[in-house]
Coordinates of C-alpha atoms in Angstrom, one line a residue:
P291 CA 39.3 6.6 -8.0
P292 CA 38.5 4.5 -11.0
G293 CA 35.0 5.1 -12.4
R294 CA 34.6 8.7 -11.2
K295 CA 33.4 11.1 -13.9
V296 CA 34.8 14.6 -14.2
L297 CA 33.6 17.4 -16.4
I298 CA 36.1 20.2 -17.0
V299 CA 34.5 23.4 -18.3
Y300 CA 37.3 25.3 -19.8
A301 CA 37.4 28.9 -21.0
H302 CA 40.6 30.1 -22.7
Q303 CA 41.3 31.0 -26.3
E304 CA 44.9 29.7 -26.4
P305 CA 45.9 26.0 -25.7
K306 CA 49.5 27.1 -25.0
S307 CA 48.4 29.4 -22.1
L308 CA 48.8 28.5 -18.5
N309 CA 45.1 27.9 -18.4
G310 CA 45.5 25.5 -21.3
S311 CA 48.3 23.7 -19.4
L312 CA 46.3 23.5 -16.2
K313 CA 43.5 21.9 -18.1
R314 CA 45.8 19.4 -19.8
V315 CA 47.5 18.5 -16.4
A316 CA 44.0 17.8 -15.0
V317 CA 43.0 15.6 -17.9
E318 CA 46.3 13.6 -17.7
E319 CA 46.3 13.3 -13.9
L320 CA 42.7 12.4 -13.5
S321 CA 42.7 9.9 -16.4
K322 CA 45.8 8.3 -14.9
Q323 CA 43.7 7.7 -11.7
G324 CA 41.1 5.9 -13.9
C325 CA 38.6 8.7 -13.9
S326 CA 36.7 9.4 -17.1
V327 CA 37.2 13.0 -18.1
T328 CA 35.2 15.1 -20.4
V329 CA 36.2 18.7 -21.5
S330 CA 33.8 21.4 -22.6
D331 CA 36.2 23.7 -24.4
L332 CA 33.9 26.7 -24.7
Y333 CA 35.8 28.8 -27.1
A334 CA 36.6 25.9 -29.4
M335 CA 32.9 24.9 -29.3
Q336 CA 32.0 28.5 -30.1
F337 CA 29.5 28.1 -27.2
E338 CA 26.7 30.6 -27.3
P339 CA 26.7 32.6 -24.1
R340 CA 23.5 34.5 -24.7
A341 CA 20.2 33.4 -23.1
T342 CA 17.7 33.8 -26.0
R343 CA 14.4 32.6 -27.4
N344 CA 16.6 30.2 -29.5
D345 CA 17.2 28.0 -26.4
I346 CA 13.6 26.7 -26.8
V347 CA 13.1 24.7 -29.9
D348 CA 9.4 24.1 -29.8
C349 CA 6.4 26.4 -29.1
L350 CA 6.6 28.9 -26.2
H351 CA 4.6 28.4 -23.0
N352 CA 3.5 32.0 -23.3
S353 CA 3.9 33.5 -26.7
E354 CA 2.5 36.9 -25.6
E355 CA 5.4 37.8 -23.3
F356 CA 8.8 36.2 -23.2
N357 CA 10.2 35.2 -19.8
Y358 CA 13.5 33.3 -20.2
G359 CA 13.4 31.6 -16.8
V360 CA 9.8 30.3 -17.1
E361 CA 10.2 29.3 -20.8
T362 CA 13.4 27.3 -20.2
W363 CA 11.9 25.7 -17.1
E364 CA 8.8 24.6 -19.1
A365 CA 10.9 23.5 -22.0
Y366 CA 13.2 21.4 -19.8
K367 CA 10.1 19.6 -18.4
R368 CA 8.8 18.7 -21.8
G369 CA 12.2 18.1 -23.5
G370 CA 12.1 21.3 -25.6
L371 CA 15.5 22.8 -24.9
S372 CA 18.0 23.3 -27.7
S373 CA 20.5 20.4 -28.3
D374 CA 23.6 22.3 -27.2
L375 CA 22.0 22.8 -23.7
V376 CA 20.8 19.2 -23.5
E377 CA 24.3 18.1 -24.4
E378 CA 25.9 20.1 -21.5
Q379 CA 23.2 19.1 -19.0
K380 CA 23.9 15.5 -19.8
K381 CA 27.6 16.0 -19.1
V382 CA 26.8 17.7 -15.8
Q383 CA 24.3 15.0 -14.9
E384 CA 26.9 12.3 -15.3
A385 CA 29.8 14.1 -13.6
D386 CA 30.8 13.5 -10.0
L387 CA 33.1 16.5 -10.1
L388 CA 33.0 19.8 -12.1
I389 CA 36.2 21.7 -12.6
F390 CA 35.9 25.2 -13.9
Q391 CA 39.2 26.4 -15.5
F392 CA 39.5 30.0 -16.5
P393 CA 41.3 33.4 -16.2
L394 CA 39.7 35.8 -13.9
Y395 CA 38.1 38.7 -15.9
W396 CA 37.0 41.7 -14.0
S397 CA 36.7 39.8 -10.7
S398 CA 34.5 37.2 -12.3
M399 CA 34.5 34.4 -15.0
P400 CA 34.8 35.2 -18.7
A401 CA 31.4 36.0 -20.4
I402 CA 31.4 32.7 -22.3
M403 CA 31.6 30.7 -19.0
K404 CA 29.0 32.9 -17.3
G405 CA 26.8 32.2 -20.4
W406 CA 27.3 28.5 -19.8
M407 CA 26.0 29.0 -16.2
D408 CA 23.1 31.2 -17.4
R409 CA 22.0 28.7 -20.0
V410 CA 22.8 25.3 -18.7
L411 CA 21.7 25.5 -15.0
V412 CA 18.1 25.6 -15.9
Q413 CA 15.3 25.6 -13.3
G414 CA 14.0 22.1 -13.0
F415 CA 17.4 20.7 -13.9
A416 CA 19.8 22.4 -11.4
H417 CA 17.4 24.0 -8.8
E418 CA 13.7 24.3 -8.2
F419 CA 12.7 26.5 -5.3
P420 CA 12.5 25.5 -2.4
N421 CA 15.1 22.9 -3.6
C422 CA 18.2 25.1 -3.6
Y423 CA 21.3 25.4 -1.5
D424 CA 21.7 22.2 0.5
S425 CA 18.7 20.7 -1.2
G426 CA 19.6 21.9 -4.7
L427 CA 19.0 19.4 -7.5
L428 CA 22.7 18.8 -8.2
K429 CA 23.6 17.6 -4.7
N430 CA 26.1 14.8 -4.4
K431 CA 28.3 16.6 -6.9
L432 CA 31.5 18.4 -6.2
A433 CA 32.9 21.6 -7.9
L434 CA 36.3 23.2 -8.0
F435 CA 37.1 26.7 -9.4
S436 CA 40.7 26.7 -10.8
F437 CA 41.7 30.1 -12.2
T438 CA 44.5 32.5 -12.9
T439 CA 44.6 36.2 -11.8
G440 CA 46.3 39.3 -13.2
G441 CA 46.8 40.7 -9.7
S442 CA 49.3 39.3 -7.1
K443 CA 48.4 37.4 -4.0
E444 CA 49.1 40.5 -1.9
M445 CA 46.5 42.5 -3.9
Y446 CA 43.9 39.8 -3.2
A447 CA 44.8 39.4 0.5
N448 CA 42.4 40.4 3.3
G449 CA 43.0 44.2 3.4
G450 CA 44.6 44.2 0.0
I451 CA 43.6 46.7 -2.7
S452 CA 41.5 44.2 -4.7
G453 CA 39.7 42.8 -1.6
D454 CA 40.0 39.3 -0.3
I455 CA 39.9 36.8 -3.1
R456 CA 37.1 35.0 -1.2
Y457 CA 34.8 38.0 -1.8
V458 CA 35.3 37.3 -5.5
L459 CA 34.4 33.6 -5.0
W460 CA 31.1 34.3 -3.2
P461 CA 28.9 34.9 -6.3
M462 CA 30.5 31.9 -8.2
Q463 CA 30.9 29.3 -5.5
H464 CA 28.0 30.2 -3.3
G465 CA 25.6 32.1 -5.6
I466 CA 25.8 29.5 -8.4
M467 CA 27.3 26.2 -7.3
H468 CA 26.0 26.0 -3.7
F469 CA 22.6 27.3 -4.8
C470 CA 22.3 24.2 -7.1
G471 CA 23.3 21.9 -4.2
V472 CA 26.9 21.3 -5.4
K473 CA 29.5 21.0 -2.7
V474 CA 32.6 23.1 -3.3
L475 CA 36.2 22.1 -2.9
A476 CA 38.8 24.8 -2.0
P477 CA 39.6 26.9 -5.1
H478 CA 42.9 26.5 -6.9
I479 CA 44.4 29.9 -7.7
C480 CA 47.5 30.7 -9.7
F481 CA 48.3 34.3 -8.9
A482 CA 49.7 36.6 -11.5
P483 CA 51.3 34.0 -13.8
E484 CA 52.2 36.6 -16.4
Y485 CA 54.5 38.4 -13.9
V486 CA 56.5 35.4 -12.7
S487 CA 59.4 33.4 -14.2
E488 CA 58.9 30.4 -16.5
E489 CA 60.3 28.3 -13.6
K490 CA 57.5 29.6 -11.2
R491 CA 54.9 28.7 -13.9
K492 CA 56.2 25.2 -14.1
E493 CA 56.0 25.0 -10.3
M494 CA 52.3 26.1 -10.5
L495 CA 51.6 23.2 -12.9
I496 CA 53.4 20.7 -10.6
A497 CA 51.5 22.0 -7.5
W498 CA 48.2 21.4 -9.4
A499 CA 49.2 17.9 -10.4
Q500 CA 50.2 17.1 -6.8
R501 CA 46.9 18.4 -5.5
L502 CA 44.9 16.3 -8.0
K503 CA 46.6 13.1 -6.7
T504 CA 44.7 13.4 -3.4
L505 CA 41.8 15.5 -4.5
W506 CA 39.2 12.8 -3.7
K507 CA 40.3 12.8 -0.1
E508 CA 39.5 16.5 0.4
E509 CA 36.6 17.8 2.4
P510 CA 34.4 20.5 0.8
I511 CA 34.7 24.0 2.2
N512 CA 32.2 25.1 4.8
C513 CA 29.3 26.5 2.7
S514 CA 28.4 29.3 5.0
P515 CA 29.0 33.1 4.6
E516 CA 31.6 32.8 7.3
W517 CA 34.1 31.1 4.9
Y518 CA 33.8 34.1 2.6
F519 CA 33.4 37.1 5.0
K520 CA 35.0 36.2 8.3

């Protein structure tokens, strides 16, 4: 619906890739609906994935012993985080929906995207115990993981050699997004695009565009362990 804000966090090196096309389709389709869409193109931004002392621009809370979690939490409260983090947090704050678009690397997200999670979702901004899971600080937001795999659908089936794809989603969807209070829409998975015909890849893009047309009517998945491990 018009006025909705979407942030696409995108991690692929090649714009001509299927991931690049999936990102482009999302921008086009959601913009057509009147949503305002922002893209964080992590490789193009040369986003820093490492969580270091450089993320705090002023004095440390404890200069004797460096604790990243404590230091970024304190820095967040006093406005002392580095500008690249503040910039990403602002985009997250404004977004109604976060779409993560990436190729699956080693059953997880690429390091540059994991680094985005590590650095951007600071305590005090995204969660603050006991305010986590259903009371996480980013509640009222939606997230969707859209990714490509190397392995086929059969390999990621329940009982398949790679394990049910839902096991892979548990740390990302539950351990990160749900922990921060974000509600999660069903993932969008393009299985083994490198091993299918050009025709099939086009169908993958059409299916994604179709899904986006009615995305706002979707109900989030059930955020319990049952969804992942039943």
